[in-house]
Coordinates of C-alpha atoms in Angstrom, one line a residue:
Chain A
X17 CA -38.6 -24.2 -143.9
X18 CA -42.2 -23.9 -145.7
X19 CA -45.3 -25.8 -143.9
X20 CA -48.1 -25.1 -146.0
X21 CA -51.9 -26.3 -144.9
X22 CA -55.2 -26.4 -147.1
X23 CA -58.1 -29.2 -146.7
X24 CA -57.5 -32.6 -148.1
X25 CA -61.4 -32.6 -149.6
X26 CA -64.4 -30.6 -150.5
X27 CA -67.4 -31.3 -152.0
X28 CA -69.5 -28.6 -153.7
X29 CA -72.9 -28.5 -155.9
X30 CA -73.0 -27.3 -159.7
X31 CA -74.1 -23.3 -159.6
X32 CA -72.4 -23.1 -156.3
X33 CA -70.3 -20.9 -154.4
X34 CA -67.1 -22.3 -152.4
X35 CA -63.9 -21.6 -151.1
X36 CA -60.7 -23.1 -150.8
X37 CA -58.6 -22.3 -148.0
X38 CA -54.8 -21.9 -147.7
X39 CA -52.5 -21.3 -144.5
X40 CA -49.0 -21.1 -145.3
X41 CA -45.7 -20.5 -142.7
X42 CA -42.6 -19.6 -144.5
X43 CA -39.3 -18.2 -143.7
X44 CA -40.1 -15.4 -146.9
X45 CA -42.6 -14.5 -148.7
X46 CA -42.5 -13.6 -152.4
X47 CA -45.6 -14.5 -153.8
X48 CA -48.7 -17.0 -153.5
X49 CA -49.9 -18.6 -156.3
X50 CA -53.0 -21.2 -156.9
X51 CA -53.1 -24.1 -159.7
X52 CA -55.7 -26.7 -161.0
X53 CA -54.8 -30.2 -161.4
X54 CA -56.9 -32.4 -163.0
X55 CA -57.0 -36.6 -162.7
X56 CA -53.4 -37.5 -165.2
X57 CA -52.9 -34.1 -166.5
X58 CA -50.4 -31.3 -165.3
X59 CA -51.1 -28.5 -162.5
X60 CA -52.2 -25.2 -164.9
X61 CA -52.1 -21.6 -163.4
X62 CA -54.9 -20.0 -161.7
X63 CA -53.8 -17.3 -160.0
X64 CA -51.2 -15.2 -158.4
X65 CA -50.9 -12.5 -155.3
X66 CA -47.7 -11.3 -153.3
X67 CA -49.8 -8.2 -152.0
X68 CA -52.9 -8.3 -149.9
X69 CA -55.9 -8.3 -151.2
X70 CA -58.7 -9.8 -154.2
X71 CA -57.4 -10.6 -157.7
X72 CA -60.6 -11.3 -159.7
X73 CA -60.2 -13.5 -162.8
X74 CA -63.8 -14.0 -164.3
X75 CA -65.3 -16.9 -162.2
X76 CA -62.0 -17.9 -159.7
X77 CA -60.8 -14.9 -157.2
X78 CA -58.2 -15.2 -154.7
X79 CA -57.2 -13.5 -151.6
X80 CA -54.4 -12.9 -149.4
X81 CA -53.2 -11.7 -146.0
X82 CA -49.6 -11.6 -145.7
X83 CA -49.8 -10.7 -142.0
X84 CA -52.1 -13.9 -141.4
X85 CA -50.1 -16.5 -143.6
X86 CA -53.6 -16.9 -145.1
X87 CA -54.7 -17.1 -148.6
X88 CA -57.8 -18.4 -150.5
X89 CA -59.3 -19.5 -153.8
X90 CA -63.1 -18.3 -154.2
X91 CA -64.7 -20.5 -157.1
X92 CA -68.2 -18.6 -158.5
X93 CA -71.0 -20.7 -160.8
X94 CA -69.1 -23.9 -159.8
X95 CA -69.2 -26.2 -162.9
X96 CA -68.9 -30.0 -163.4
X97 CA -65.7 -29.0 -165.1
X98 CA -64.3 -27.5 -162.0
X99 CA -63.8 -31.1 -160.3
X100 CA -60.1 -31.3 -159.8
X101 CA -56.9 -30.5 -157.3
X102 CA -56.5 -26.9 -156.2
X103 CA -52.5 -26.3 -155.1
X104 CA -51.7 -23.6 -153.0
X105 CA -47.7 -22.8 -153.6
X106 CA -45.4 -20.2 -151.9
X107 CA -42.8 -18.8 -153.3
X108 CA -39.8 -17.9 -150.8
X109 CA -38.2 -14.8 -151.4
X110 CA -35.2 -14.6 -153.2
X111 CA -36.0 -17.9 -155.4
X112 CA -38.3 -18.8 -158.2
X113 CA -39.1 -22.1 -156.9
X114 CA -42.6 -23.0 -155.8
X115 CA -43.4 -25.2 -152.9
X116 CA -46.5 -27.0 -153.0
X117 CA -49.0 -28.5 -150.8
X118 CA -50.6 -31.3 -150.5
X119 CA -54.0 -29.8 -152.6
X120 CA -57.5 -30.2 -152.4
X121 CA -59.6 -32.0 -154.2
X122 CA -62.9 -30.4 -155.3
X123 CA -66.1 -32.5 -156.2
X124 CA -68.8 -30.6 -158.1
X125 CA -71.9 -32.6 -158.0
X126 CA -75.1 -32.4 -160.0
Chain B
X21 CA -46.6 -21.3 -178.3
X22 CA -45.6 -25.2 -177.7
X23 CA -45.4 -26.4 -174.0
X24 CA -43.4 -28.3 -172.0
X25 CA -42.6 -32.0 -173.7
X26 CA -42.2 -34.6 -171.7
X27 CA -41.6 -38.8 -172.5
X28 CA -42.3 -41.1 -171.9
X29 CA -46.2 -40.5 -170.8
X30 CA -45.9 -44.2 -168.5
X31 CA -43.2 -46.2 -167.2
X32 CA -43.7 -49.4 -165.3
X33 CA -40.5 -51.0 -164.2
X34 CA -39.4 -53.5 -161.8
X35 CA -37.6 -52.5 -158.4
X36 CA -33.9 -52.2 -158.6
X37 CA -34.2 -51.7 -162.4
X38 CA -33.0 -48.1 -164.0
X39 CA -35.2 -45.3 -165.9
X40 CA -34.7 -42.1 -167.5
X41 CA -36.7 -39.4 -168.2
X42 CA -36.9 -36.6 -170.9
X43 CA -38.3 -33.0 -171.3
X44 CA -37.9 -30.5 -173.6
X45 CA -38.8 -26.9 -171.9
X46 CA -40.7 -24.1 -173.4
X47 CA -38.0 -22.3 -175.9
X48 CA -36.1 -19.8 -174.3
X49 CA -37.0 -20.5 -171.2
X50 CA -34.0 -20.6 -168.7
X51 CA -35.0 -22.0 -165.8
X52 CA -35.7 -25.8 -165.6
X53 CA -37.5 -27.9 -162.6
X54 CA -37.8 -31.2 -161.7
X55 CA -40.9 -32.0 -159.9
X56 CA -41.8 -35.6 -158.0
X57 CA -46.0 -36.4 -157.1
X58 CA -46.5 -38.9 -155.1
X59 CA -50.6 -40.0 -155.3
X60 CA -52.5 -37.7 -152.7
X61 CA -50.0 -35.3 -152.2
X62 CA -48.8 -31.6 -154.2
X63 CA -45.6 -31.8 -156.3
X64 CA -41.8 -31.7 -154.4
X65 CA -39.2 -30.3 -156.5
X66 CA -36.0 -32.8 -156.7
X67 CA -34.3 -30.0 -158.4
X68 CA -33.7 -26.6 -160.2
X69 CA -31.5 -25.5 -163.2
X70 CA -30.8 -21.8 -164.4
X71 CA -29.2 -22.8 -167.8
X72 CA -26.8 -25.7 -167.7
X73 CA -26.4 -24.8 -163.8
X74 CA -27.8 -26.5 -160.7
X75 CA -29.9 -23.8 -158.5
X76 CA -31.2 -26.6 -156.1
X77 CA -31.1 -29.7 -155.5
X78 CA -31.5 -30.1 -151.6
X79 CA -34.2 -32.6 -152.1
X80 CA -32.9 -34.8 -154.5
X81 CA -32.0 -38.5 -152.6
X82 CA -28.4 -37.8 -154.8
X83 CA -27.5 -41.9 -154.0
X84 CA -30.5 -43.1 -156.5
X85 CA -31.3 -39.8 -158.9
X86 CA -29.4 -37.7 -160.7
X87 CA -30.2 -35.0 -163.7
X88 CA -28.2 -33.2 -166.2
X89 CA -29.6 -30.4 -168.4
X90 CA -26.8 -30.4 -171.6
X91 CA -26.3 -27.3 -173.3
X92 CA -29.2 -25.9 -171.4
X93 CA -32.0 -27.0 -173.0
X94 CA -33.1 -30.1 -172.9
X95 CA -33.4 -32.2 -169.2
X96 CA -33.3 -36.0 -168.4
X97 CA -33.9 -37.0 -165.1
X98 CA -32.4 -40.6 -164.3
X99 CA -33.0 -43.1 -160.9
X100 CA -30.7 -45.7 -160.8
X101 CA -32.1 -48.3 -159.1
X102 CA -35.9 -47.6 -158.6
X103 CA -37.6 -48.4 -155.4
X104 CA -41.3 -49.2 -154.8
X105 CA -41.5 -45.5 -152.9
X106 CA -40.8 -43.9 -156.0
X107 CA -43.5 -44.9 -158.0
X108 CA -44.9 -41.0 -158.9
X109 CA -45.4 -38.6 -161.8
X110 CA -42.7 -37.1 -162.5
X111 CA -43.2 -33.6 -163.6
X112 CA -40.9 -31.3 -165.4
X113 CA -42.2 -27.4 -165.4
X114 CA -40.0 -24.5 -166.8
X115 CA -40.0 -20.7 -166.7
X116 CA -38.2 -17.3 -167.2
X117 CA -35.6 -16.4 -164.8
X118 CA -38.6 -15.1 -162.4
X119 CA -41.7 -16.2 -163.8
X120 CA -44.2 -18.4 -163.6
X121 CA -43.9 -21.9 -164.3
X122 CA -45.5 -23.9 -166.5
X123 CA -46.1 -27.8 -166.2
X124 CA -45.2 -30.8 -168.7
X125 CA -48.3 -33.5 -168.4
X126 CA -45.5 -35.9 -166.3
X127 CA -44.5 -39.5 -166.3
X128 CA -46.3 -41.7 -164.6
X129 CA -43.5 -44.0 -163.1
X130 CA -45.1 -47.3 -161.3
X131 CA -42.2 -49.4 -160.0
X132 CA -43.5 -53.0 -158.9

């Protein structure tokens, strides 16, 4: 099975730095990706590793460690904007689907 | 390109009472999914289609909910009777055969 573990909240000032952690345990690994969700509206695509390392996409960068189970989502210049749900989602190997946790919710405040 | 459609945007039904959800996926995307969100929590899929074909659908409660995708396209997702617990959005997502998945805005189901 997938058991996958990221903080329920997080609060976070406007011009900030923060990071969103993500600890995952699956029986395969083919892929980690990261999604905002805001209030009503679909999750969207952030970003996506399956090796270790930094992808860097303008102000969000993620990071993983395969050998850790450990991933997580670096958000630069925080904005008001940015207040939403962050999912972390696994991919098993061998399937396309996505399993999801539970998300954490980001608060930007003035 | 046009997202994922889904309808109705809200639902609010009594318990025991039947409803039936639509989405149209992204054109030629193959893969279908069936998504449940309960308040609080990330999206669970109920189930998976490659075409007209059933991938998974471990985690669909198969006494209440069923889903057909017709001809491959199109997707309605049905409970039959609703219970409080499944008062969710209901989210439909689609992809290529391997790619990455992209999200309808959901129904909002509230049973009462």
């Amino acid at each position: 099975g997938q058991n996958i573990d990221q903080p329920t909240e997080m609060t976070a000032t406007e011009g900030a730095i923060v990071q969103i952690n993500c600890t995952y345990q699956t029986s395969g690994f083919n892929g980690l990706f990261w999604y905002q969700q805001h209030a009503g509206e679909a999750p969207t695509f952030l970003s996506y590793n399956v090796l270790d390392g930094l992808e860097e996409k303008g102000r969000f960068s993620s990071f993983l460690s395969r050998s850790k189970g450990y991933s997580y989502l670096l958000l630069k210049e925080l904005q008001m904007k940015d207040s939403a749900s962050y999912l972390c989602a696994v991919r098993p190997s061998g399937y396309s689907t996505l399993t999801f946790g539970k998300g954490t919710m980001l608060l930007v405040s003035p | 390109e046009a997202g994922v459609a889904q309808s109705p945007r809200y639902k609010i039904i009594e318990k025991r009472q039947s409803v039936a959800f639509w989405c149209n996926p992204i054109s030629g995307h193959a893969t279908l999914y069936w998504y449940q969100q309960i308040l609080g929590q990330g999206p669970k899929l109920l189930i998976q289609f490659q075409n007209n074909g059933v991938v998974d659908d471990s985690q669909l409660p198969k006494d209440r909910f069923s889903a057909e995708r017709l001809k491959g396209v199109d997707s309605t997702l049905k409970i039959q009777p609703a219970k409080l617990e499944d008062s969710a959005v209901y989210l439909c997502a689609s992809s290529l055969a391997q790619g990455l998945a992209t999200f309808g805005s959901g129904t909002r189901l509230t049973v009462v």
